[in-house]
GROMACS .gro file of C-alpha atoms in nm:
model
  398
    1UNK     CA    1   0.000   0.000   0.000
    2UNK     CA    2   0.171   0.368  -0.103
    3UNK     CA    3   0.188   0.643   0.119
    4UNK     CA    4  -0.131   0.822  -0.004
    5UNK     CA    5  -0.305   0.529   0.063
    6UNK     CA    6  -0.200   0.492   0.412
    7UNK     CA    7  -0.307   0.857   0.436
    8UNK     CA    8  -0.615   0.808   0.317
    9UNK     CA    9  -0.717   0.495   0.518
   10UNK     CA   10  -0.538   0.671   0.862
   11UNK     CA   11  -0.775   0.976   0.772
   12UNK     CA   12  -1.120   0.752   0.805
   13UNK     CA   13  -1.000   0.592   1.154
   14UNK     CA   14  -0.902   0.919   1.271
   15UNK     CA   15  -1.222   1.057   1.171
   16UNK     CA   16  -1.414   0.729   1.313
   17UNK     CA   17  -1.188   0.776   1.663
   18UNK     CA   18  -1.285   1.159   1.756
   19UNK     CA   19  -1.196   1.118   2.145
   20UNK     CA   20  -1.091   1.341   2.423
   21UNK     CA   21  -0.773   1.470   2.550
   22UNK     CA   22  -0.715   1.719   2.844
   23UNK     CA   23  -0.406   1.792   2.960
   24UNK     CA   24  -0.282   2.200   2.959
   25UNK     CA   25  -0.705   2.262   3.046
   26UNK     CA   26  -0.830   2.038   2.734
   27UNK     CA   27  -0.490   2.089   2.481
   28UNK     CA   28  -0.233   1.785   2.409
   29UNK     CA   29   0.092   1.861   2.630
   30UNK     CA   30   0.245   1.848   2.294
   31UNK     CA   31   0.217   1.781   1.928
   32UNK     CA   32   0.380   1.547   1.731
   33UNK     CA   33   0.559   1.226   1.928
   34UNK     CA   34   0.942   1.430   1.927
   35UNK     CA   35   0.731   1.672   2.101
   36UNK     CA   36   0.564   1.506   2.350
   37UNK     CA   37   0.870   1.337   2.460
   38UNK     CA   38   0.985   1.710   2.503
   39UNK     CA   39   0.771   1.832   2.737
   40UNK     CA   40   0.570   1.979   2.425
   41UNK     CA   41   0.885   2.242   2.346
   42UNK     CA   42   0.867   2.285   1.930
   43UNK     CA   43   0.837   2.633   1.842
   44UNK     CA   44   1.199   2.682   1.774
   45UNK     CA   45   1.280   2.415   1.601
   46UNK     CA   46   0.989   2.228   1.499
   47UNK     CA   47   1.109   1.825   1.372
   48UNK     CA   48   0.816   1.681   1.172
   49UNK     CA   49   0.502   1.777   0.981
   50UNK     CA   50   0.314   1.844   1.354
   51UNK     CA   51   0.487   2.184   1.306
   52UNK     CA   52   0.163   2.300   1.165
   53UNK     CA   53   0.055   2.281   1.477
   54UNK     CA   54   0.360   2.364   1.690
   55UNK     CA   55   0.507   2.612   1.466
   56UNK     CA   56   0.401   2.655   1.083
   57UNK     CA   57   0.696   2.821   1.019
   58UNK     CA   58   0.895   2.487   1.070
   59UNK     CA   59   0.732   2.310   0.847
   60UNK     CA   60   0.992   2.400   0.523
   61UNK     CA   61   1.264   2.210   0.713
   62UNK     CA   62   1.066   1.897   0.712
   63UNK     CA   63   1.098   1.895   0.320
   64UNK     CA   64   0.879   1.593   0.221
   65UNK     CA   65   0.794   1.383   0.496
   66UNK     CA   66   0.504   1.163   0.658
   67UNK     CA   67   0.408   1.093   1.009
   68UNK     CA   68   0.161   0.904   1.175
   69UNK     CA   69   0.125   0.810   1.512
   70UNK     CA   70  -0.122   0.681   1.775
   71UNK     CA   71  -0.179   0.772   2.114
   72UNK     CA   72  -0.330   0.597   2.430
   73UNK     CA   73  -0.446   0.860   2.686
   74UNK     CA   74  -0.525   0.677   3.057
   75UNK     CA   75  -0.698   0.983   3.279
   76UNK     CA   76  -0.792   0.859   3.574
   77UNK     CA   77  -1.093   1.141   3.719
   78UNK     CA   78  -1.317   1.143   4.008
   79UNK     CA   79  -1.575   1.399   4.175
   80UNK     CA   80  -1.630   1.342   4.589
   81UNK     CA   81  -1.954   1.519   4.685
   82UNK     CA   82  -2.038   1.544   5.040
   83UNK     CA   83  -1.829   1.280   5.118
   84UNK     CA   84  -1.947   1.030   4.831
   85UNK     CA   85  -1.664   0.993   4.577
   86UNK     CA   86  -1.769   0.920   4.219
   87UNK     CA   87  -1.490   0.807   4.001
   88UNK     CA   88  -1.514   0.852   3.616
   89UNK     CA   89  -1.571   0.540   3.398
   90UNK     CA   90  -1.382   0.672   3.074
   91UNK     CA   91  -1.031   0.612   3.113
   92UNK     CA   92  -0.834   0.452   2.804
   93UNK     CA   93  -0.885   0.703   2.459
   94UNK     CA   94  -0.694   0.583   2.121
   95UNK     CA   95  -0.651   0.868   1.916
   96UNK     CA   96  -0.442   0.869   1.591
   97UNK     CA   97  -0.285   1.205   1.416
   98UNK     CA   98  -0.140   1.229   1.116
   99UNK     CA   99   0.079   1.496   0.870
  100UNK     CA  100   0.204   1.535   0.511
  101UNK     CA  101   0.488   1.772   0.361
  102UNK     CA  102   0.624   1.827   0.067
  103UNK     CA  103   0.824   2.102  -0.074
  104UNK     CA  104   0.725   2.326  -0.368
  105UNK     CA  105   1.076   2.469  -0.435
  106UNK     CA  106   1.367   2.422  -0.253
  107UNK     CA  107   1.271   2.755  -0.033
  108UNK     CA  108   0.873   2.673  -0.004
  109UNK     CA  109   0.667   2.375   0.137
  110UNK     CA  110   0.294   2.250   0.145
  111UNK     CA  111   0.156   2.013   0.421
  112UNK     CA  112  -0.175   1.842   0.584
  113UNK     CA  113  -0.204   1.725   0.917
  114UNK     CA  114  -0.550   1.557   1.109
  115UNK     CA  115  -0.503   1.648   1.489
  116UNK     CA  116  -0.758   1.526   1.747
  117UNK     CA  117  -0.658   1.827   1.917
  118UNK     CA  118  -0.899   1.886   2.234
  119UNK     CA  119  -1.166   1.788   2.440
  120UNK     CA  120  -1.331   1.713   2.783
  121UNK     CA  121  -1.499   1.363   2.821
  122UNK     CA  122  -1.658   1.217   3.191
  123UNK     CA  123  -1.888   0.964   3.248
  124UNK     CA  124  -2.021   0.923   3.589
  125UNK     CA  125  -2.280   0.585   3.742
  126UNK     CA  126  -2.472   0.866   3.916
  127UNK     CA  127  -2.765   1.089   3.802
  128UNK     CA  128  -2.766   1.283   4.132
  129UNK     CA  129  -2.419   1.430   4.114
  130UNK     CA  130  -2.543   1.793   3.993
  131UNK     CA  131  -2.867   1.993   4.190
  132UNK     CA  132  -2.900   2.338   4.087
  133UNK     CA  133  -2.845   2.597   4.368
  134UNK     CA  134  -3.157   2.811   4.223
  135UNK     CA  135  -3.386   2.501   4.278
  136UNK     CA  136  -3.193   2.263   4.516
  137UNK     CA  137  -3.475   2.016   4.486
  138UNK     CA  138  -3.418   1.936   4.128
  139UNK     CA  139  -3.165   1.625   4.044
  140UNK     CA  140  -3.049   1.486   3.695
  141UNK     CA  141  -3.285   1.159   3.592
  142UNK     CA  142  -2.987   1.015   3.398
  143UNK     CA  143  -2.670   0.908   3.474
  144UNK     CA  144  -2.377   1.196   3.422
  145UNK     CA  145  -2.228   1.214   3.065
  146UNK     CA  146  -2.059   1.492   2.886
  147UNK     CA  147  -1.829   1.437   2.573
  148UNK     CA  148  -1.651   1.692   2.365
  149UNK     CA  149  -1.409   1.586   2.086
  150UNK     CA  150  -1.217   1.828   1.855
  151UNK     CA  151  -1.093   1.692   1.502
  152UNK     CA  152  -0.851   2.008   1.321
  153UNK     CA  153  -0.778   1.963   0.943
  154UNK     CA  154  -0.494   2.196   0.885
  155UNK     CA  155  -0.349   2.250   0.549
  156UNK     CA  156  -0.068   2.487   0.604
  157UNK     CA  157   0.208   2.652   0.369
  158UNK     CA  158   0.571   2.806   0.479
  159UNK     CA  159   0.873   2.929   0.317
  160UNK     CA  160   1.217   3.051   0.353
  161UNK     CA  161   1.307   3.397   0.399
  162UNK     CA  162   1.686   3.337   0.413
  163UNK     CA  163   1.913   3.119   0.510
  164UNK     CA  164   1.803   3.149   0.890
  165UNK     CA  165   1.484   3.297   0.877
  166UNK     CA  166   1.132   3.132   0.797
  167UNK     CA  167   0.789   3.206   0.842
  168UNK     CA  168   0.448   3.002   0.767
  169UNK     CA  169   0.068   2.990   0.803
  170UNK     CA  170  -0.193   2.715   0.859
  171UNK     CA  171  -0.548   2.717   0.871
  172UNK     CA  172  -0.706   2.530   1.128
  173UNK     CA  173  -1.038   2.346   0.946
  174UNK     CA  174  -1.237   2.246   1.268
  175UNK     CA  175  -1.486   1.961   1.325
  176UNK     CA  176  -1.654   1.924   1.680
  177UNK     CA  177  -1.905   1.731   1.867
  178UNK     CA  178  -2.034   1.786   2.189
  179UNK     CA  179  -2.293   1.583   2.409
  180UNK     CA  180  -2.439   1.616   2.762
  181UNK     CA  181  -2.689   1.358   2.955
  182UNK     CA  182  -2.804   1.411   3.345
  183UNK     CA  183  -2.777   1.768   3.371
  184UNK     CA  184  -3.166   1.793   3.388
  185UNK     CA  185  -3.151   1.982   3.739
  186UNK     CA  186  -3.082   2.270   3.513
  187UNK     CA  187  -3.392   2.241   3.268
  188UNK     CA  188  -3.168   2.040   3.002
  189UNK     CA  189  -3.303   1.716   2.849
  190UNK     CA  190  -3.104   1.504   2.692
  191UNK     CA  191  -3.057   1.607   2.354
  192UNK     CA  192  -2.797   1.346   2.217
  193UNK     CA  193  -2.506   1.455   2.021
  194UNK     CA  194  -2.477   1.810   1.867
  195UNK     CA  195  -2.184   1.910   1.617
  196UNK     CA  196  -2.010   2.224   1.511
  197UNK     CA  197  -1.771   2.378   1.233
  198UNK     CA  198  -1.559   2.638   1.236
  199UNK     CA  199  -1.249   2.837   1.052
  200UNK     CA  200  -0.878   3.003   1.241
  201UNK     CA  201  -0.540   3.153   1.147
  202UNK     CA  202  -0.197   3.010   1.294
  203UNK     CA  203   0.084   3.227   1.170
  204UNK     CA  204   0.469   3.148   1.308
  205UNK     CA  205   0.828   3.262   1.253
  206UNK     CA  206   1.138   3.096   1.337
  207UNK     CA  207   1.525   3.226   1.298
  208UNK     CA  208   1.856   3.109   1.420
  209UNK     CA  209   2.067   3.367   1.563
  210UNK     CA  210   2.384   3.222   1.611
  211UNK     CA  211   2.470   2.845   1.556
  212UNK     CA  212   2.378   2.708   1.820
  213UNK     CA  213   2.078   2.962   1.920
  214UNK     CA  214   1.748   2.914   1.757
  215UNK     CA  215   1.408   3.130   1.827
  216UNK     CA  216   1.069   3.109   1.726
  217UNK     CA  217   0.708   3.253   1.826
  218UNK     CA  218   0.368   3.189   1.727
  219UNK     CA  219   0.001   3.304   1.713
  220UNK     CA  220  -0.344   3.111   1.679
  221UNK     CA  221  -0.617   3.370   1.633
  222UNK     CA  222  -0.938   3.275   1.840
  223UNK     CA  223  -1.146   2.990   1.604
  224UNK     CA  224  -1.483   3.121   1.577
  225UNK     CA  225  -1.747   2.780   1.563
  226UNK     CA  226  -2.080   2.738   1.490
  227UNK     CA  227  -2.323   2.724   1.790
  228UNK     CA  228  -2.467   2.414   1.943
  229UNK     CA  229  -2.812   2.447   1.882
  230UNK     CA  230  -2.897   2.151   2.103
  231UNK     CA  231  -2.690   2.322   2.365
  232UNK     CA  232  -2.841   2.696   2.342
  233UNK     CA  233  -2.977   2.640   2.662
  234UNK     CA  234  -2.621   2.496   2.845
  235UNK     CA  235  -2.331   2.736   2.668
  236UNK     CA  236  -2.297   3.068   2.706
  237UNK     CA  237  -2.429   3.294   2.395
  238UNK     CA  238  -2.696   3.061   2.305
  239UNK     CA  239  -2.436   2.758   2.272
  240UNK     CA  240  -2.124   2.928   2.121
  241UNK     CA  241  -1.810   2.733   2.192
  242UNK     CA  242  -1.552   2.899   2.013
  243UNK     CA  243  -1.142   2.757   2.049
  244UNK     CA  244  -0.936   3.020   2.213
  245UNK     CA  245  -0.615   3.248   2.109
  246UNK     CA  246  -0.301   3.102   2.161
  247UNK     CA  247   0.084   3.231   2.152
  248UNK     CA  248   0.415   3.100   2.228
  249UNK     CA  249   0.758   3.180   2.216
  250UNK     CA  250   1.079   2.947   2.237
  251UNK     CA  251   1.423   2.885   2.205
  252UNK     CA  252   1.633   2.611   2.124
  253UNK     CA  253   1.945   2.603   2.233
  254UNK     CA  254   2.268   2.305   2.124
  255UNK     CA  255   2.455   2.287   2.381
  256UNK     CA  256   2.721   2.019   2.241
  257UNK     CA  257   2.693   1.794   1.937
  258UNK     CA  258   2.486   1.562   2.059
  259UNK     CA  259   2.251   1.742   2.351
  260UNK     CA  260   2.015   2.001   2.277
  261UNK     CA  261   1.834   2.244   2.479
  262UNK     CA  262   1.465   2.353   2.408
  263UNK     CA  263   1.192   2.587   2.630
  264UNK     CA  264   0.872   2.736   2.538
  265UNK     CA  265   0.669   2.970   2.710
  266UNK     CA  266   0.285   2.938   2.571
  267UNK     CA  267  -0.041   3.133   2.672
  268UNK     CA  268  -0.405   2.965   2.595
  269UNK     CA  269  -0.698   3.283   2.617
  270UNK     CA  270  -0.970   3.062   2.793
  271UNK     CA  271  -1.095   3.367   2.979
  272UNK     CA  272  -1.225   3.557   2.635
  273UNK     CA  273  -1.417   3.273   2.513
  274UNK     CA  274  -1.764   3.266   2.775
  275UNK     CA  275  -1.842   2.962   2.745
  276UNK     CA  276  -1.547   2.893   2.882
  277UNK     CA  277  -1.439   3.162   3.077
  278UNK     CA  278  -1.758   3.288   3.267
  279UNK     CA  279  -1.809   3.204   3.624
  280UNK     CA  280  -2.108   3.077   3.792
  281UNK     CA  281  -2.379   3.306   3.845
  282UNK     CA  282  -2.744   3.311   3.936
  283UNK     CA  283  -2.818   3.597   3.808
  284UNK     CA  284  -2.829   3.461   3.435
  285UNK     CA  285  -2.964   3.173   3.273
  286UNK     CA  286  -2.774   2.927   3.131
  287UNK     CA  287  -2.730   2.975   2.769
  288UNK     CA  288  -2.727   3.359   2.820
  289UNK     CA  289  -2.437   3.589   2.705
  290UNK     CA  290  -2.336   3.621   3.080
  291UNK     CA  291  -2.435   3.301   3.178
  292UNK     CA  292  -2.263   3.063   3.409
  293UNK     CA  293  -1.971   2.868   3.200
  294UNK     CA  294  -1.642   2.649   3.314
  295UNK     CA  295  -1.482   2.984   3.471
  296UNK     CA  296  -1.150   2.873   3.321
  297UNK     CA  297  -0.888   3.123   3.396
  298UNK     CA  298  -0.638   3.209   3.129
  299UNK     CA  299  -0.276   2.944   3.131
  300UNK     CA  300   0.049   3.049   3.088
  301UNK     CA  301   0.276   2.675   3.026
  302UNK     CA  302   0.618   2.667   3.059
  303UNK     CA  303   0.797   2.334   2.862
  304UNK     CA  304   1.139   2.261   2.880
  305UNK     CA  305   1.264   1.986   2.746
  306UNK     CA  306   1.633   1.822   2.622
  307UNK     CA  307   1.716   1.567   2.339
  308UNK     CA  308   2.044   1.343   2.351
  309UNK     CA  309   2.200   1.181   2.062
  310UNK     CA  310   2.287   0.888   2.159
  311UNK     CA  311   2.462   0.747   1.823
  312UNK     CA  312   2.337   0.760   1.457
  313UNK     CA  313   2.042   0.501   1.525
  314UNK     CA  314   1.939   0.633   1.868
  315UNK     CA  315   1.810   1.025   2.035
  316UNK     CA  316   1.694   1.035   2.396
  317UNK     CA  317   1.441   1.295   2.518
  318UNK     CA  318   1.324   1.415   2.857
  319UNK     CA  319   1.080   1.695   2.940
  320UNK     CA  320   0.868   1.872   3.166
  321UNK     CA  321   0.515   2.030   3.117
  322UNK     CA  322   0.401   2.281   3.369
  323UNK     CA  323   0.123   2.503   3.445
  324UNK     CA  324  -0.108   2.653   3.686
  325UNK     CA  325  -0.431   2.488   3.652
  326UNK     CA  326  -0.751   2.688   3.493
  327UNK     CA  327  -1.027   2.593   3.748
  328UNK     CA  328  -1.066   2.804   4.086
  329UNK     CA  329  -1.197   2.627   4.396
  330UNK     CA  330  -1.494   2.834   4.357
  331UNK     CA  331  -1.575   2.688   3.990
  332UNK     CA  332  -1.544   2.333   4.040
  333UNK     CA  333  -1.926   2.229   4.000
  334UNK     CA  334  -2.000   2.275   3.645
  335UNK     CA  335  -1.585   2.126   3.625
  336UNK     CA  336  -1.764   1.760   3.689
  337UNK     CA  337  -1.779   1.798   3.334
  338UNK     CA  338  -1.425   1.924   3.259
  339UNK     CA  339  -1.227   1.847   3.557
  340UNK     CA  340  -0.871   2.026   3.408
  341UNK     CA  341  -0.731   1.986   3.761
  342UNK     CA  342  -0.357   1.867   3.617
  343UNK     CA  343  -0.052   2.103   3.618
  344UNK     CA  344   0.270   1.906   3.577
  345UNK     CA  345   0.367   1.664   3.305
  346UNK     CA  346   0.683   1.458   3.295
  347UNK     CA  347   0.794   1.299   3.008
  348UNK     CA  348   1.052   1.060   2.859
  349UNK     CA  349   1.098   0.979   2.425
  350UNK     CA  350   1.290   0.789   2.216
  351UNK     CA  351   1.394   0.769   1.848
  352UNK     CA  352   1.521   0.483   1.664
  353UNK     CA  353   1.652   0.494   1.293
  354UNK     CA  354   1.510   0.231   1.135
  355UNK     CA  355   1.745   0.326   0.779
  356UNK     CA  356   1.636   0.456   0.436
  357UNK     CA  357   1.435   0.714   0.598
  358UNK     CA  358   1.259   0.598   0.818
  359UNK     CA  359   1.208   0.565   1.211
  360UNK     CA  360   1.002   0.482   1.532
  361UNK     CA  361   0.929   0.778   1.778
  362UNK     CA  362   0.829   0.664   2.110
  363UNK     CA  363   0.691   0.911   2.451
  364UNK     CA  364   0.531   0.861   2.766
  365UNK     CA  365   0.376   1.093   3.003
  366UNK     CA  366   0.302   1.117   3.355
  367UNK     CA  367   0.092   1.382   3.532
  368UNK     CA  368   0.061   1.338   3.904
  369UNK     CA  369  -0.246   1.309   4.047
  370UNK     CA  370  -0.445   1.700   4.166
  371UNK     CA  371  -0.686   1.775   4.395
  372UNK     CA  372  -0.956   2.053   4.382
  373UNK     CA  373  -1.193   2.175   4.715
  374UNK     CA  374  -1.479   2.320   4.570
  375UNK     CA  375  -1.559   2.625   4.799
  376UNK     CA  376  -1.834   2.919   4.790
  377UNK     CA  377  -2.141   2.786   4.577
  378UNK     CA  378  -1.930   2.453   4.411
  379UNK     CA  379  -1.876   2.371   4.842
  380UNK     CA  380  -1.863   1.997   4.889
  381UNK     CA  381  -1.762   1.944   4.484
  382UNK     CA  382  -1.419   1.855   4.480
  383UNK     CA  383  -1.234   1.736   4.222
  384UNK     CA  384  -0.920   1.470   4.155
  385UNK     CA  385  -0.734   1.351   3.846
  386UNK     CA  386  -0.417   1.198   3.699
  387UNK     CA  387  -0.288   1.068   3.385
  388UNK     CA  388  -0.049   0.885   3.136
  389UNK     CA  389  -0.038   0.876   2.814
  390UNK     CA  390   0.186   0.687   2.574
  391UNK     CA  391   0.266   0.788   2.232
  392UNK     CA  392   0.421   0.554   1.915
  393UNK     CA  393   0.477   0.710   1.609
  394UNK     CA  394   0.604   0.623   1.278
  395UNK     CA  395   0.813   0.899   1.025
  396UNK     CA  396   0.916   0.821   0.695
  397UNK     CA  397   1.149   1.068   0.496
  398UNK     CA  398   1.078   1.067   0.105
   0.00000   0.00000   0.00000
């Protein structure tokens, strides 16, 4: 079977296999398996076709290349209320991503990648975990679900500037579902699964400086989606859920021949989208321009990471992910849903040259386990999570 074959066949299971992944709130700790195994630290040096994500501006270095890779994501989630702990029953996600290059001159380059990029998933054995603080008397009828799942298309484009300098742009295609069961406390029925569409910028630029200093930064304009009709009555602005603004910076640095260096700095604008960023209120209805949403607090993530050559066949990686978590004590009942609790991610990777251009990319990740007191109106919600994740990932060079 040829490579656009593959691609093609990869692209159906990926689009079959729309699962969740929250890790920095509900983003990947990194893109691309190098990545991960980085702590997530690309945007100076991007090293395969996941720079469309990372760092468009990369993604001329990659020349023509294909990547695929699966992940297994193990979150491990539970909500106590009043002393009754409810654990989670969706733990083990499979989710494949995949990315094309190929140059157009020896100065300009084309790519495609399919990212499962986001999303918040819990399933909970109870109906009676929610009751509404404006009528205390109402309970869900259903047992707790809520599933979003994120699928990005992103055909992207970069080119050289100079010898050091390159900059790049992808658009960000994006496909997302979202369903809800149990939440009938608040007046909302079960409505089964809703979708949405939507269209957003990513613009980068990278340069090295010296040769062994290498910068980069990057910008993801807020993705404006389609509402959820189903869901007019749950999100904020009759069931917007738009994908916030993003930037980074980072630096690589090569600090001998074999061991480099790498650190990004990266900032995810929950706060401006109000589904999202809202607080709880009962002033407003759900659904309501002002209405209550996850009252996610803006990130700022800091990933360092190092890679070792080891010898021609073999490159060692290490990182660490870290971040103050988006959810305030005060915010942590509607966060049954969403329970982005973690804020450090330790990782390990591996690459092994497999010869005539090819190679195996391995990463694993740990995030300690977090706990959240819910306090003020989300009192006696408290929330708990931890997580692994294991990437394998296969690159060929053409």
């Amino acid at each position: 079977m040829n490579t656009l074959n593959v691609f093609k066949v990869a692209v159906i299971v990926l689009m079959a296999s729309l699962s969740t992944y929250a890790t920095n709130g509900y983003f990947q700790h990194g893109y691309g398996t190098r990545a991960s195994g980085m702590g997530g630290a690309a945007i100076a040096a991007p090293e395969d076709t996941f720079a469309t994500v990372n760092n468009p501006a990369g993604l001329v270095d990659q020349k023509n290349r294909f990547d695929a890779e699966l992940t297994w994501f193990n979150p491990i989630r539970s909500t106590t209320l009043m002393g009754t702990e409810f654990q989670s029953g969706a733990t083990s996600f499979l989710m494949p991503n995949l990315g094309y290059s190929s140059l157009i001159s020896e100065t300009m380059s084309w790519g495609l990648t399919f990212v499962a990029a986001g999303g918040m998933n819990t399933t909970y054995d109870s109906p009676s975990l929610f009751n509404n603080p404006q009528t205390p008397q109402a309970v869900g009828t259903t047992n707790i679900y809520s599933n979003l799942a994120q699928m990005y298309l992103i055909p992207s484009w970069s080119m050289q500037l100079n010898r050091d300098h390159s900059v790049g742009v992808s658009l960000n295609v994006v496909y997302q579902t979202f369903e809800a069961r149990g939440l009938q406390a608040f007046g909302i029925q079960d409505q089964g699964q809703d979708t949405s569409t939507g269209f957003g910028l990513r613009v980068g630029w990278k340069g090295r400086l010296t040769e062994t200093l290498s910068l980069g930064a990057t910008y993801q304009m807020e993705t404006t989606m389609s509402a959820f009709s189903k869901y007019k009555g749950l999100f904020a602005e009759q069931g917007k859920f738009n994908i916030p603004a993003t930037y980074g910076i980072g630096a690589q640095f090569k600090a001998t021949e074999s061991l480099t260096l790498a650190l990004d700095s990266t900032w995810i604008l929950y706060s401006a989208v109000k589904s999202l960023g809202n607080k709880m209120t009962q002033t407003a209805p759900l659904g309501a321009d002002n209405g209550s949403g996850f009252g996610w607090a803006d990130q700022n993530i800091l990933k360092l990471g190092l890679a070792y050559t080891l010898n021609e066949d073999w490159t060692l990686r290490g990182g660490l992910n870290s971040a103050k978590m988006p959810v305030s004590s005060s915010q942590t009942m509607f966060n049954v849903l969403a329970p982005a609790v973690i804020e450090s991610h330790y990782t390990l990777g591996a690459t092994m040259n497999l010869g005539d251009g090819a190679e195996l990319n391995l990463s694993y990740m740990y995030a300690p386990e977090v706990k959240l007191t819910g306090t003020d109106m989300a009192t006696g919600y408290d929330l708990k999570m931890k997580q692994q994740d294991l990437h394998i990932g296969y690159s060929l060079k053409m």
